[in-house]
Tab-separated table of C-alpha atoms in Angstrom:
chain	number	residue	atom	x	y	z
A	677	MET	CA	8.671	-64.105	-21.122
A	678	ASP	CA	7.718	-66.099	-24.199
A	679	LYS	CA	6.210	-63.740	-26.781
A	680	GLU	CA	3.291	-66.000	-27.693
A	681	ALA	CA	2.416	-66.488	-24.051
A	682	LEU	CA	2.511	-62.737	-23.451
A	683	ILE	CA	0.229	-62.065	-26.426
A	684	ALA	CA	-2.213	-64.669	-25.121
A	685	GLU	CA	-2.252	-63.010	-21.706
A	686	LEU	CA	-2.651	-59.564	-23.209
A	687	LYS	CA	-5.570	-60.830	-25.270
A	688	GLU	CA	-7.320	-61.953	-22.090
A	689	ILE	CA	-6.800	-58.496	-20.585
A	690	ILE	CA	-8.155	-56.515	-23.534
A	691	LYS	CA	-10.939	-58.941	-24.451
A	692	PRO	CA	-13.718	-57.275	-22.393
A	693	TYR	CA	-13.109	-53.921	-24.085
A	694	VAL	CA	-12.910	-55.052	-27.698
A	695	GLN	CA	-15.699	-53.806	-29.986
A	696	ASP	CA	-14.516	-55.502	-33.204
A	697	GLN	CA	-14.431	-59.237	-32.627
A	698	GLU	CA	-13.230	-60.055	-36.150
A	699	ALA	CA	-10.128	-57.883	-35.757
A	700	PHE	CA	-9.638	-59.450	-32.336
A	701	GLY	CA	-9.678	-62.914	-33.910
A	702	ASN	CA	-6.933	-61.851	-36.338
A	703	LEU	CA	-4.872	-60.075	-33.696
A	704	THR	CA	-1.155	-59.649	-34.377
A	705	GLU	CA	1.607	-57.554	-32.820
A	706	ASP	CA	0.652	-54.720	-35.140
A	707	THR	CA	-3.005	-54.623	-34.105
A	708	HIS	CA	-3.961	-51.148	-32.895
A	709	PHE	CA	-6.255	-50.916	-29.890
A	710	ILE	CA	-8.427	-48.066	-31.129
A	711	THR	CA	-8.293	-48.133	-34.917
A	712	ASP	CA	-8.367	-51.939	-35.298
A	713	LEU	CA	-10.114	-53.278	-32.213
A	714	LYS	CA	-12.407	-50.204	-31.936
A	715	ILE	CA	-11.768	-49.978	-28.219
A	716	ASN	CA	-13.286	-46.842	-26.693
A	717	SER	CA	-10.382	-44.548	-25.850
A	718	ALA	CA	-11.773	-44.102	-22.326
A	719	ASN	CA	-11.267	-47.831	-21.737
A	720	LEU	CA	-7.494	-47.603	-22.333
A	721	VAL	CA	-7.077	-46.583	-18.682
A	722	ASP	CA	-8.992	-49.686	-17.643
A	723	ILE	CA	-6.685	-51.852	-19.744
A	724	VAL	CA	-3.704	-50.224	-18.028
A	725	LEU	CA	-5.184	-50.886	-14.574
A	726	ASP	CA	-5.990	-54.497	-15.450
A	727	THR	CA	-2.449	-54.923	-16.760
A	728	GLU	CA	-1.010	-53.498	-13.553
A	729	ASP	CA	-3.050	-55.957	-11.523
A	730	LYS	CA	-2.104	-58.909	-13.696
A	731	TYR	CA	1.678	-58.356	-13.511
A	732	ASN	CA	1.885	-56.471	-10.239
A	733	ILE	CA	3.585	-53.546	-11.933
A	734	GLU	CA	2.937	-49.812	-12.042
A	735	ILE	CA	2.516	-48.142	-15.403
A	736	ASP	CA	3.266	-44.416	-15.266
A	737	ASN	CA	1.475	-41.870	-17.446
A	738	ASP	CA	4.278	-41.639	-20.012
A	739	SER	CA	4.326	-45.396	-20.476
A	740	MET	CA	0.560	-45.495	-20.715
A	741	ASP	CA	0.613	-42.968	-23.552
A	742	LYS	CA	2.817	-45.389	-25.492
A	743	MET	CA	0.426	-48.329	-25.158
A	744	SER	CA	-1.528	-47.873	-28.378
A	745	ASP	CA	-1.064	-51.275	-29.985
A	746	VAL	CA	-0.181	-54.836	-29.060
A	747	LYS	CA	3.531	-54.456	-29.716
A	748	SER	CA	3.956	-51.271	-27.662
A	749	ALA	CA	1.895	-52.720	-24.829
A	750	MET	CA	4.097	-55.797	-24.752
A	751	GLY	CA	7.161	-53.545	-24.698
A	752	VAL	CA	5.864	-51.593	-21.707
A	753	ILE	CA	4.937	-54.763	-19.826
A	754	GLU	CA	8.354	-56.351	-20.427
A	755	GLU	CA	10.141	-53.164	-19.437
A	756	LYS	CA	8.184	-52.819	-16.188
A	757	ILE	CA	8.615	-56.484	-15.273
A	758	ALA	CA	12.343	-56.196	-15.911
A	759	ALA	CA	12.547	-53.012	-13.809
A	760	LYS	CA	10.887	-54.870	-10.977
A	761	GLY	CA	13.898	-57.217	-11.024
B	589	MET	CA	-53.751	-32.075	-34.303
B	590	LYS	CA	-50.445	-30.235	-34.514
B	591	ASP	CA	-50.465	-29.246	-30.877
B	592	ARG	CA	-51.435	-32.541	-29.293
B	593	VAL	CA	-49.052	-34.772	-27.345
B	594	VAL	CA	-49.772	-38.426	-26.734
B	595	ILE	CA	-48.181	-41.311	-24.850
B	596	THR	CA	-47.130	-44.206	-27.069
B	597	GLY	CA	-44.880	-46.271	-24.821
B	598	LEU	CA	-44.560	-47.218	-21.161
B	599	GLY	CA	-41.825	-48.863	-19.126
B	600	VAL	CA	-41.506	-49.464	-15.410
B	601	VAL	CA	-39.124	-51.008	-12.913
B	602	SER	CA	-40.928	-51.040	-9.593
B	603	PRO	CA	-40.468	-52.749	-6.236
B	604	ASN	CA	-43.714	-54.661	-6.854
B	605	GLY	CA	-43.173	-55.465	-10.501
B	606	VAL	CA	-40.390	-55.270	-13.064
B	607	GLY	CA	-41.783	-54.719	-16.540
B	608	LEU	CA	-45.203	-53.423	-17.540
B	609	ALA	CA	-47.052	-56.761	-17.389
B	610	ALA	CA	-45.870	-57.668	-13.875
B	611	PHE	CA	-46.490	-54.121	-12.670
B	612	ARG	CA	-50.040	-54.013	-14.064
B	613	GLU	CA	-50.870	-57.290	-12.382
B	614	ALA	CA	-49.354	-56.165	-9.070
B	615	ILE	CA	-51.127	-52.812	-8.855
B	616	LYS	CA	-54.496	-54.290	-9.770
B	617	ALA	CA	-54.044	-56.960	-7.084
B	618	GLY	CA	-52.844	-54.469	-4.470
B	619	GLN	CA	-49.566	-56.313	-4.111
B	620	SER	CA	-46.917	-54.788	-1.876
B	621	GLY	CA	-43.257	-54.717	-2.916
B	622	ILE	CA	-41.991	-53.672	0.510
B	623	LYS	CA	-39.496	-55.950	2.245
B	624	PHE	CA	-37.298	-56.101	5.326
B	625	TYR	CA	-33.623	-55.500	4.536
B	626	PRO	CA	-31.182	-56.972	7.090
B	627	GLU	CA	-28.396	-54.670	5.840
B	628	LEU	CA	-30.406	-51.650	7.025
B	629	LYS	CA	-30.789	-53.196	10.454
B	630	GLU	CA	-27.091	-54.016	10.513
B	631	LEU	CA	-26.325	-50.349	9.821
B	632	GLY	CA	-28.540	-49.231	12.690
B	633	PHE	CA	-31.444	-47.796	10.705
B	634	SER	CA	-34.687	-47.120	12.568
B	635	CYS	CA	-36.625	-48.036	9.430
B	636	CYS	CA	-35.320	-51.342	8.103
B	637	ILE	CA	-37.924	-51.800	5.371
B	638	GLY	CA	-38.005	-50.462	1.843
B	639	GLY	CA	-38.770	-51.139	-1.776
B	640	MET	CA	-36.184	-52.290	-4.307
B	641	PRO	CA	-36.954	-53.825	-7.692
B	642	GLU	CA	-35.711	-57.389	-8.004
B	643	ILE	CA	-33.500	-57.777	-11.049
B	644	SER	CA	-31.537	-60.885	-11.937
B	645	GLU	CA	-28.057	-60.764	-13.452
B	646	ALA	CA	-29.489	-62.469	-16.514
B	647	LEU	CA	-32.146	-59.790	-17.003
B	648	LYS	CA	-29.527	-57.017	-16.880
B	649	ARG	CA	-27.935	-58.577	-19.933
B	650	ASP	CA	-31.090	-57.996	-21.958
B	651	TYR	CA	-30.349	-54.275	-21.660
B	652	PHE	CA	-26.598	-53.863	-21.250
B	653	THR	CA	-23.432	-55.299	-22.771
B	654	GLU	CA	-20.883	-57.101	-20.623
B	655	LEU	CA	-18.609	-54.109	-21.043
B	656	GLN	CA	-21.300	-51.707	-19.824
B	657	LEU	CA	-21.866	-53.926	-16.797
B	658	LYS	CA	-18.164	-54.093	-15.942
B	659	ASP	CA	-17.636	-52.195	-12.673
B	660	PHE	CA	-21.249	-50.995	-12.973
B	661	LYS	CA	-22.638	-49.890	-9.611
B	662	SER	CA	-25.382	-47.381	-10.325
B	663	SER	CA	-28.770	-48.794	-9.401
B	664	GLY	CA	-30.585	-45.660	-10.591
B	665	ILE	CA	-29.032	-45.825	-14.063
B	666	LEU	CA	-29.800	-49.552	-14.184
B	667	TYR	CA	-33.473	-49.009	-13.360
B	668	GLY	CA	-33.749	-45.933	-15.579
B	669	CYS	CA	-32.250	-47.597	-18.621
B	670	MET	CA	-34.402	-50.700	-18.198
B	671	ALA	CA	-37.612	-48.675	-17.894
B	672	GLY	CA	-36.569	-46.274	-20.642
B	673	LEU	CA	-35.616	-48.983	-23.112
B	674	ASP	CA	-38.811	-50.904	-22.309
B	675	ALA	CA	-40.876	-47.797	-23.041
B	676	TRP	CA	-38.985	-47.154	-26.259
B	677	LYS	CA	-39.533	-50.718	-27.428
B	678	ASP	CA	-43.159	-50.659	-26.255
B	679	ALA	CA	-43.672	-47.625	-28.499
B	680	GLY	CA	-42.479	-49.705	-31.446
B	681	LEU	CA	-39.362	-47.589	-31.867
B	682	ALA	CA	-35.954	-48.941	-32.824
B	683	LEU	CA	-32.426	-48.265	-31.648
B	684	ASN	CA	-31.036	-45.865	-34.235
B	685	GLU	CA	-28.001	-46.386	-36.452
B	686	ALA	CA	-27.701	-42.618	-36.963
B	687	PRO	CA	-28.842	-40.053	-34.388
B	688	ASP	CA	-32.572	-39.337	-34.526
B	689	PHE	CA	-32.637	-35.556	-34.262
B	690	GLU	CA	-36.394	-35.552	-33.645
B	691	SER	CA	-36.122	-37.753	-30.529
B	692	GLY	CA	-34.687	-36.760	-27.166
B	693	THR	CA	-34.989	-37.485	-23.485
B	694	ILE	CA	-35.619	-35.706	-20.230
B	695	PHE	CA	-34.869	-38.411	-17.692
B	696	GLY	CA	-34.703	-37.294	-14.092
B	697	ALA	CA	-32.701	-38.450	-11.111
B	698	GLY	CA	-32.197	-37.438	-7.508
B	699	THR	CA	-28.675	-38.777	-7.173
B	700	SER	CA	-26.606	-40.878	-9.514
B	701	GLY	CA	-24.472	-43.887	-8.724
B	702	VAL	CA	-24.247	-43.344	-4.982
B	703	GLU	CA	-22.669	-46.802	-4.539
B	704	LYS	CA	-20.155	-46.021	-7.256
B	705	PHE	CA	-19.372	-42.678	-5.666
B	706	ARG	CA	-18.799	-44.319	-2.305
B	707	GLU	CA	-16.328	-46.756	-3.851
B	708	ALA	CA	-14.534	-43.882	-5.599
B	709	ILE	CA	-14.295	-41.856	-2.404
B	710	TYR	CA	-12.690	-44.742	-0.550
B	711	LYS	CA	-10.100	-45.092	-3.319
B	712	LEU	CA	-9.469	-41.357	-3.451
B	713	ASP	CA	-8.962	-41.103	0.276
B	714	ALA	CA	-6.483	-43.964	0.033
B	715	LYS	CA	-4.556	-41.808	-2.485
B	716	GLN	CA	-5.546	-44.136	-5.330
B	717	VAL	CA	-7.034	-41.581	-7.715
B	718	ARG	CA	-5.180	-43.097	-10.666
B	719	ARG	CA	-6.821	-46.436	-9.888
B	720	LEU	CA	-10.406	-45.196	-10.322
B	721	GLY	CA	-10.738	-46.427	-13.881
B	722	SER	CA	-12.881	-44.901	-16.609
B	723	THR	CA	-16.359	-45.555	-15.252
B	724	VAL	CA	-16.740	-43.171	-12.303
B	725	VAL	CA	-17.759	-40.026	-14.159
B	726	ALA	CA	-20.442	-41.549	-16.388
B	727	GLN	CA	-22.042	-43.390	-13.477
B	728	THR	CA	-21.947	-40.564	-10.951
B	729	MET	CA	-22.714	-37.521	-13.078
B	730	ALA	CA	-26.230	-36.282	-12.418
B	731	SER	CA	-27.117	-36.760	-16.092
B	732	GLY	CA	-25.759	-40.308	-16.161
B	733	VAL	CA	-29.121	-41.934	-16.847
B	734	SER	CA	-30.030	-39.677	-19.771
B	735	ALA	CA	-26.509	-40.021	-21.187
B	736	TYR	CA	-26.724	-43.816	-21.099
B	737	LEU	CA	-30.197	-43.813	-22.665
B	738	GLY	CA	-29.201	-41.303	-25.320
B	739	GLY	CA	-26.254	-43.447	-26.300
B	740	ILE	CA	-28.052	-46.779	-26.370
B	741	ILE	CA	-31.011	-45.443	-28.373
B	742	GLY	CA	-29.149	-42.926	-30.526
B	743	LEU	CA	-31.110	-39.839	-29.493
B	744	GLY	CA	-30.227	-36.656	-31.354
B	745	ASN	CA	-32.575	-34.137	-29.780
B	746	GLN	CA	-32.200	-32.749	-26.252
B	747	VAL	CA	-30.666	-35.309	-23.881
B	748	SER	CA	-30.885	-34.075	-20.320
B	749	THR	CA	-31.680	-34.910	-16.718
B	750	ASN	CA	-33.976	-32.862	-14.513
B	751	SER	CA	-33.968	-32.953	-10.742
B	752	SER	CA	-36.621	-31.596	-8.397
B	753	ALA	CA	-36.639	-34.071	-5.521
B	754	CYS	CA	-39.838	-36.110	-5.284
B	755	SER	CA	-41.558	-34.173	-8.080
B	756	THR	CA	-38.781	-35.072	-10.563
B	757	GLY	CA	-40.708	-37.699	-12.526
B	758	THR	CA	-43.863	-35.669	-12.975
B	759	GLU	CA	-41.793	-32.617	-13.883
B	760	ALA	CA	-39.922	-34.632	-16.539
B	761	ILE	CA	-43.226	-35.491	-18.220
B	762	LEU	CA	-44.211	-31.837	-18.370
B	763	MET	CA	-40.789	-30.781	-19.650
B	764	GLY	CA	-40.963	-33.317	-22.463
B	765	TYR	CA	-44.536	-32.295	-23.186
B	766	ASP	CA	-43.506	-28.648	-23.457
B	767	ARG	CA	-40.686	-29.470	-25.853
B	768	ILE	CA	-42.949	-31.385	-28.233
B	769	LYS	CA	-45.711	-28.802	-27.894
B	770	ALA	CA	-43.242	-26.052	-28.806
B	771	GLY	CA	-42.333	-27.982	-31.941
B	772	HIS	CA	-38.743	-28.652	-30.920
B	773	ALA	CA	-39.048	-32.452	-30.956
B	774	GLN	CA	-41.351	-35.176	-32.284
B	775	ARG	CA	-40.642	-37.713	-29.551
B	776	MET	CA	-39.363	-37.350	-25.993
B	777	LEU	CA	-38.545	-40.266	-23.728
B	778	VAL	CA	-39.442	-38.942	-20.285
B	779	GLY	CA	-39.215	-40.483	-16.868
B	780	SER	CA	-37.088	-40.674	-13.777
B	781	CYS	CA	-35.112	-43.041	-11.604
B	782	SER	CA	-33.836	-43.359	-8.084
B	783	ASP	CA	-30.817	-45.105	-6.620
B	784	ASP	CA	-31.721	-47.560	-3.890
B	785	GLY	CA	-30.459	-48.524	-0.501
B	786	ALA	CA	-28.820	-47.247	2.630
B	787	TYR	CA	-26.781	-44.401	1.175
B	788	VAL	CA	-29.841	-42.744	-0.344
B	789	TRP	CA	-32.272	-43.580	2.427
B	790	GLY	CA	-30.032	-42.833	5.412
B	791	GLY	CA	-30.638	-39.089	5.335
B	792	PHE	CA	-34.388	-39.647	5.531
B	793	ASP	CA	-33.983	-42.119	8.381
B	794	ALA	CA	-31.938	-39.474	10.205
B	795	MET	CA	-34.760	-36.940	9.723
B	796	ARG	CA	-37.144	-39.405	11.432
B	797	VAL	CA	-39.574	-39.161	8.509
B	798	LEU	CA	-39.540	-42.932	7.835
B	799	THR	CA	-41.756	-45.334	9.737
B	800	TYR	CA	-39.918	-47.443	12.307
B	801	LYS	CA	-43.024	-49.346	13.412
B	802	HIS	CA	-43.264	-51.981	10.711
B	803	ASN	CA	-39.917	-53.744	10.633
B	804	ASP	CA	-41.770	-56.943	11.515
B	805	ASP	CA	-44.564	-56.568	8.958
B	806	PRO	CA	-43.046	-54.734	5.987
B	807	GLU	CA	-46.010	-55.137	3.640
B	808	LYS	CA	-48.173	-53.235	6.123
B	809	GLY	CA	-45.581	-50.496	6.540
B	810	SER	CA	-46.562	-48.021	3.829
B	811	ARG	CA	-49.891	-46.587	4.988
B	812	PRO	CA	-50.949	-43.454	3.093
B	813	MET	CA	-54.247	-41.986	4.354
B	814	SER	CA	-54.351	-44.412	7.277
B	815	ALA	CA	-55.070	-43.381	10.864
B	816	THR	CA	-51.950	-45.347	11.769
B	817	ALA	CA	-49.666	-43.806	9.136
B	818	SER	CA	-46.359	-43.187	10.870
B	819	GLY	CA	-43.971	-41.982	8.201
B	820	PHE	CA	-43.067	-43.077	4.718
B	821	VAL	CA	-41.296	-46.199	3.503
B	822	PRO	CA	-38.402	-45.535	1.115
B	823	GLY	CA	-38.521	-47.064	-2.349
B	824	SER	CA	-36.588	-46.985	-5.609
B	825	GLY	CA	-36.907	-47.868	-9.274
B	826	ALA	CA	-37.832	-46.044	-12.452
B	827	GLY	CA	-40.748	-45.214	-14.692
B	828	ALA	CA	-40.669	-44.100	-18.314
B	829	LEU	CA	-43.073	-42.818	-20.941
B	830	VAL	CA	-42.605	-42.108	-24.621
B	831	LEU	CA	-44.290	-38.801	-25.429
B	832	GLU	CA	-44.948	-38.124	-29.064
B	833	SER	CA	-46.629	-35.548	-31.234
B	834	LEU	CA	-50.010	-36.878	-32.313
B	835	GLU	CA	-48.897	-36.331	-35.890
B	836	SER	CA	-45.895	-38.632	-35.484
B	837	ALA	CA	-47.881	-41.231	-33.536
B	838	LEU	CA	-50.606	-41.421	-36.178
B	839	ALA	CA	-48.092	-41.532	-39.013
B	840	ARG	CA	-46.418	-44.524	-37.343
B	841	LYS	CA	-49.780	-46.096	-36.476
B	842	ALA	CA	-48.512	-46.322	-32.903
B	843	THR	CA	-50.607	-47.575	-29.986
B	844	ILE	CA	-51.758	-44.536	-28.042
B	845	TYR	CA	-52.071	-45.053	-24.286
B	846	ALA	CA	-53.403	-41.608	-23.458
B	847	GLU	CA	-53.083	-37.947	-24.248
B	848	VAL	CA	-51.159	-35.488	-22.088
B	849	LEU	CA	-53.408	-32.459	-21.812
B	850	GLY	CA	-50.828	-30.399	-19.962
B	851	GLY	CA	-50.204	-29.414	-16.387
B	852	GLU	CA	-48.264	-27.065	-14.201
B	853	VAL	CA	-45.064	-26.876	-12.194
B	854	ASN	CA	-44.435	-24.269	-9.517
B	855	SER	CA	-42.874	-23.644	-6.141
B	856	GLY	CA	-44.158	-22.254	-2.883
B	857	GLY	CA	-40.936	-20.315	-2.539
B	858	GLN	CA	-40.504	-21.695	0.982
B	859	ARG	CA	-42.824	-18.949	2.177
B	860	ASN	CA	-46.254	-18.918	3.858
B	861	GLY	CA	-45.789	-22.253	5.596
B	862	GLY	CA	-43.574	-23.676	2.914
B	863	THR	CA	-40.065	-24.718	3.943
B	864	MET	CA	-37.293	-26.871	2.540
B	865	THR	CA	-39.319	-29.905	3.616
B	866	ALA	CA	-42.948	-28.741	3.925
B	867	PRO	CA	-45.230	-27.457	1.188
B	868	ASN	CA	-46.777	-24.021	1.001
B	869	SER	CA	-50.409	-25.099	0.599
B	870	ASP	CA	-51.326	-21.964	-1.364
B	871	ALA	CA	-48.785	-22.945	-4.000
B	872	VAL	CA	-50.003	-26.556	-4.106
B	873	GLN	CA	-53.573	-25.366	-4.654
B	874	ARG	CA	-52.431	-22.926	-7.320
B	875	CYS	CA	-50.436	-25.670	-9.079
B	876	ILE	CA	-53.479	-27.960	-9.236
B	877	LYS	CA	-55.787	-25.135	-10.322
B	878	LYS	CA	-53.439	-23.972	-13.076
B	879	ALA	CA	-52.881	-27.556	-14.273
B	880	VAL	CA	-56.622	-27.985	-14.772
B	881	ALA	CA	-56.869	-24.610	-16.525
B	882	ASN	CA	-53.861	-25.340	-18.753
B	883	ALA	CA	-55.385	-28.704	-19.673
B	884	GLY	CA	-58.559	-26.949	-20.757
B	885	ILE	CA	-60.849	-29.158	-18.703
B	886	LYS	CA	-63.325	-28.655	-15.882
B	887	ALA	CA	-62.313	-30.125	-12.524
B	888	ILE	CA	-65.603	-31.995	-12.295
B	889	ALA	CA	-64.538	-34.017	-15.356
B	890	ILE	CA	-61.659	-35.635	-13.467
B	891	ASP	CA	-62.466	-39.321	-12.943
B	892	ALA	CA	-59.607	-40.187	-10.621
B	893	ILE	CA	-56.740	-38.567	-8.772
B	894	ASN	CA	-53.344	-40.163	-8.338
B	895	GLY	CA	-52.022	-38.391	-5.266
B	896	HIS	CA	-48.586	-37.775	-3.818
B	897	LEU	CA	-49.787	-39.100	-0.410
B	898	THR	CA	-46.659	-40.397	1.302
B	899	ALA	CA	-48.128	-41.634	4.619
B	900	THR	CA	-47.195	-38.733	6.846
B	901	ILE	CA	-49.361	-36.291	8.776
B	902	LYS	CA	-49.480	-34.187	5.595
B	903	ASP	CA	-51.832	-36.587	3.780
B	904	ALA	CA	-54.961	-34.840	5.084
B	905	THR	CA	-53.491	-31.480	4.091
B	906	GLU	CA	-52.930	-32.813	0.585
B	907	ILE	CA	-56.559	-33.949	0.278
B	908	GLU	CA	-57.701	-30.543	1.442
B	909	ASN	CA	-55.398	-28.886	-1.093
B	910	TRP	CA	-56.878	-31.024	-3.886
B	911	MET	CA	-60.393	-29.993	-2.817
B	912	ILE	CA	-59.533	-26.304	-2.769
B	913	GLY	CA	-57.378	-26.458	-5.911
B	914	LEU	CA	-60.104	-28.262	-7.846
B	915	ASN	CA	-62.874	-26.312	-6.133
B	916	LEU	CA	-64.864	-29.500	-5.622
B	917	LYS	CA	-67.287	-30.234	-2.810
B	918	ALA	CA	-66.888	-33.440	-0.822
B	919	GLU	CA	-69.605	-35.211	-2.828
B	920	GLU	CA	-68.016	-34.145	-6.133
B	921	PHE	CA	-64.548	-35.386	-5.198
B	922	PRO	CA	-63.338	-38.251	-7.420
B	923	PRO	CA	-61.687	-41.460	-6.191
B	924	ILE	CA	-58.086	-40.927	-5.106
B	925	ASN	CA	-55.301	-43.463	-4.755
B	926	SER	CA	-51.670	-43.642	-3.741
B	927	LEU	CA	-49.318	-46.125	-5.329
B	928	LYS	CA	-46.989	-45.553	-2.387
B	929	SER	CA	-49.134	-47.927	-0.328
B	930	MET	CA	-47.636	-50.724	-2.451
B	931	VAL	CA	-44.174	-49.544	-3.466
B	932	GLY	CA	-43.277	-46.974	-0.812
B	933	HIS	CA	-42.007	-43.556	-1.721
B	934	CYS	CA	-39.683	-44.042	-4.677
B	935	LEU	CA	-38.340	-40.480	-4.227
B	936	SER	CA	-37.059	-39.088	-7.532
B	937	ALA	CA	-38.626	-42.084	-9.320
B	938	ALA	CA	-42.021	-41.665	-7.636
B	939	GLY	CA	-43.637	-39.298	-10.138
B	940	SER	CA	-42.819	-41.404	-13.166
B	941	ILE	CA	-43.660	-44.831	-11.688
B	942	GLU	CA	-46.948	-43.428	-10.378
B	943	SER	CA	-47.680	-41.774	-13.717
B	944	VAL	CA	-47.227	-45.095	-15.489
B	945	ALA	CA	-49.877	-46.502	-13.113
B	946	ALA	CA	-52.157	-43.525	-13.782
B	947	VAL	CA	-51.828	-43.889	-17.557
B	948	LEU	CA	-52.585	-47.618	-17.361
B	949	GLN	CA	-55.781	-46.718	-15.496
B	950	VAL	CA	-56.825	-44.426	-18.345
B	951	LYS	CA	-55.921	-46.880	-21.094
B	952	GLU	CA	-57.397	-49.987	-19.522
B	953	GLY	CA	-60.243	-48.637	-17.409
B	954	PHE	CA	-59.541	-49.317	-13.760
B	955	ILE	CA	-58.655	-47.658	-10.486
B	956	PHE	CA	-56.053	-49.593	-8.522
B	957	PRO	CA	-56.816	-50.124	-4.827
B	958	ASN	CA	-55.209	-48.372	-1.896
B	959	ILE	CA	-53.825	-50.880	0.568
B	960	ASN	CA	-53.138	-50.410	4.273
B	961	CYS	CA	-55.731	-47.707	4.871
B	962	ALA	CA	-58.836	-49.607	5.942
B	963	ASP	CA	-58.411	-47.560	9.120
B	964	LEU	CA	-58.951	-44.254	7.346
B	965	ASN	CA	-57.349	-41.146	8.836
B	966	GLU	CA	-60.203	-39.272	10.549
B	967	ASP	CA	-59.174	-35.861	9.235
B	968	ILE	CA	-59.447	-37.281	5.730
B	969	ALA	CA	-62.763	-38.977	6.532
B	970	ALA	CA	-64.044	-35.572	7.654
B	971	LEU	CA	-63.135	-34.077	4.252
B	972	ILE	CA	-64.381	-36.605	1.679
B	973	PRO	CA	-66.656	-39.684	1.635
B	974	ALA	CA	-64.783	-42.854	2.585
B	975	ASP	CA	-65.732	-44.553	-0.680
B	976	ARG	CA	-63.524	-42.075	-2.566
B	977	ILE	CA	-60.530	-43.940	-1.182
B	978	PRO	CA	-61.003	-47.309	-2.905
B	979	GLN	CA	-59.849	-50.321	-0.911
B	980	LYS	CA	-60.563	-52.671	-3.790
B	981	LEU	CA	-59.884	-52.611	-7.498
B	982	ILE	CA	-62.545	-50.673	-9.420
B	983	GLU	CA	-63.065	-51.583	-13.056
B	984	LYS	CA	-64.654	-48.694	-14.915
B	985	ASP	CA	-64.069	-46.418	-17.827
B	986	ILE	CA	-61.629	-43.663	-16.900
B	987	ASN	CA	-61.477	-40.591	-19.077
B	988	ILE	CA	-59.302	-38.157	-17.130
B	989	VAL	CA	-56.749	-38.644	-14.342
B	990	ALA	CA	-54.956	-35.871	-12.474
B	991	LYS	CA	-51.568	-36.757	-11.034
B	992	ALA	CA	-49.468	-34.590	-8.734
B	993	SER	CA	-46.102	-34.859	-7.030
B	994	PHE	CA	-44.525	-32.590	-4.438
B	995	GLY	CA	-40.916	-32.387	-3.362
B	996	PHE	CA	-38.330	-31.000	-0.971
B	997	GLY	CA	-37.525	-27.439	-1.906
B	998	ASP	CA	-41.278	-26.693	-1.823
B	999	VAL	CA	-41.708	-27.727	-5.460
B	1000	ASN	CA	-44.913	-28.979	-7.081
B	1001	ALA	CA	-45.920	-30.640	-10.337
B	1002	CYS	CA	-49.362	-31.653	-11.601
B	1003	VAL	CA	-50.160	-33.340	-14.917
B	1004	ILE	CA	-53.474	-34.241	-16.551
B	1005	PHE	CA	-53.858	-37.457	-18.603
B	1006	LYS	CA	-56.880	-38.111	-20.802
B	1007	LYS	CA	-58.116	-41.063	-22.775
B	1008	TYR	CA	-57.152	-40.528	-26.403
B	1009	LYS	CA	-59.992	-39.817	-28.759
B	1010	ASN	CA	-59.529	-38.887	-32.384
B	1011	LYS	CA	-61.826	-35.879	-32.140
C-alpha cells in the first residue's frame, strides 16, 4: 500500500484518541502515540481494535506491544495484511 | 463557625427536569416525569412505565469530550457527572489544573454501567474478551461515577462511592458532612445516581413491587399516600450537592443554600420485623430520633418532612414511624411530601434528587405539592390531618426540613437541613 495513503488512514483511526492536536497536525512517521500525541495508554488497545476492524486483520499481543509510534504501527499493519495473502 | 457545614451548590438530573431551573419549575408545578416505555412492554414487563431523564446528544457534549462519549453506555455515570458538574459550577468552583486536596467526593450508585456490562458479557461469552476495548472497567466499576467526577474536576481529597440501596443518596450527604465536620476536607461533592431501564428495573418487576395498573396513564402511576397506591414506579437520574465548611464558603463569598445540621444512619439488622426488603420500624424511629438529637433541634421546630414514601402499603407505617420518632401528636405534625409522586422511585438516586428538592424548599420558601393522592390512604388519614399532605404548592418560609430514605438491607438515613443564618 502507498505509504502516504496508509498514514492518512492511520490518522483517521487514531484521531479520536489524540489529546495533543498540534502534534497531530505535524504528524510524521516518527510521531510517538503517547509521548507526542499524549494518547492515554489505555486507549492503545482501542486503536488496535479499530485497526483490526479497518483492515480485517488480527493483531496479536506481541505485535500490539510494538505499536508505539506511527512507523511501527504501519509496519505491523503491512505485515498482517501481507500475512493475510 | 469551625464546625458548621453548609450547602453551596446544587445539581439535578431528574425524570421531570434536567438542570436546577427546569427541576424547580417542575416540582413547584407538580409535573410528572413518568412515561410509558414500549421497550418494557416488548420485554414482557408487568410495569411498563418509569422515569428517565431526557438528555439530548448535544447536551452530553457540554459535560463530556467526544473521546469520553466513545463507546459510553453508562446512564448512571452520565446522570451523576451531569448533576455533579452542575453542582460544582453552581457553587462557583472551577475545574482544577492541579488536584485540590481539600475537595473530594462521595458519590453513590446502586449499579454502574449495567448496559455496558451486558454488552461486555455478550462479547465474553462469544470468546471475544480481547475485543472488549479499554472502557469496560471504568464504566462498570461500582466507583465509576466518583472516578469520572474526580478526574474531570481534579479532586484530591477522598474520591469514593457509597452504596446502600435506596438510602444511598441521603447516606452520601451524611458521609460528606462527617468528613468536613471531622476537619478532613473543606469541600465534598456528594450525591448519587442510578442507571435506568429494563436491566435495573427488571428485578423489581419480578418481585411484583411495581405498579402494573397504570400502563395507560403513566402520570397517574406513582401514588404515594394514596388509597389506590399499588406499588412503586421505577425512576432514575442523579442529584448532587456541594457541601462546604462554613469557613470556606464565607471566605469564597459563596451562595449558601442551607446548612446541614447533621443526621443519622443506621440499620434494623433485619430483626424485629426488618428483613432484606422490609424495615424494622424500631430502627426507623430510632434513626429519626437520633437525627433530630444530633442536629440539636427540637422536633416541633421541623417545618416540613420530605419522606421516603414509595407508594406501597408501607407508606402508612412510615408516617407512623415519623410520628413516633419525632414524638409529635397528630396536630403537631408538619406538612409531608414525596417527590416520588412526580419522578417515581429513583432507587439509588432517590435520596439525593429528593434532598435537592428539600434544600430548594428551605432556600426559596415553598413546599412542593404531592400529586396523585387526592384519595388519601385511610390509614394515613387516621394518623394525621389531611392538610398535612399538601395537594397544592405552599409558599411559606421554611426554616427546617427533615429528609429520610430507607433501603433494602433494612438500612435507614435521615438528614436535617436548616435555613442558613449567620448567628
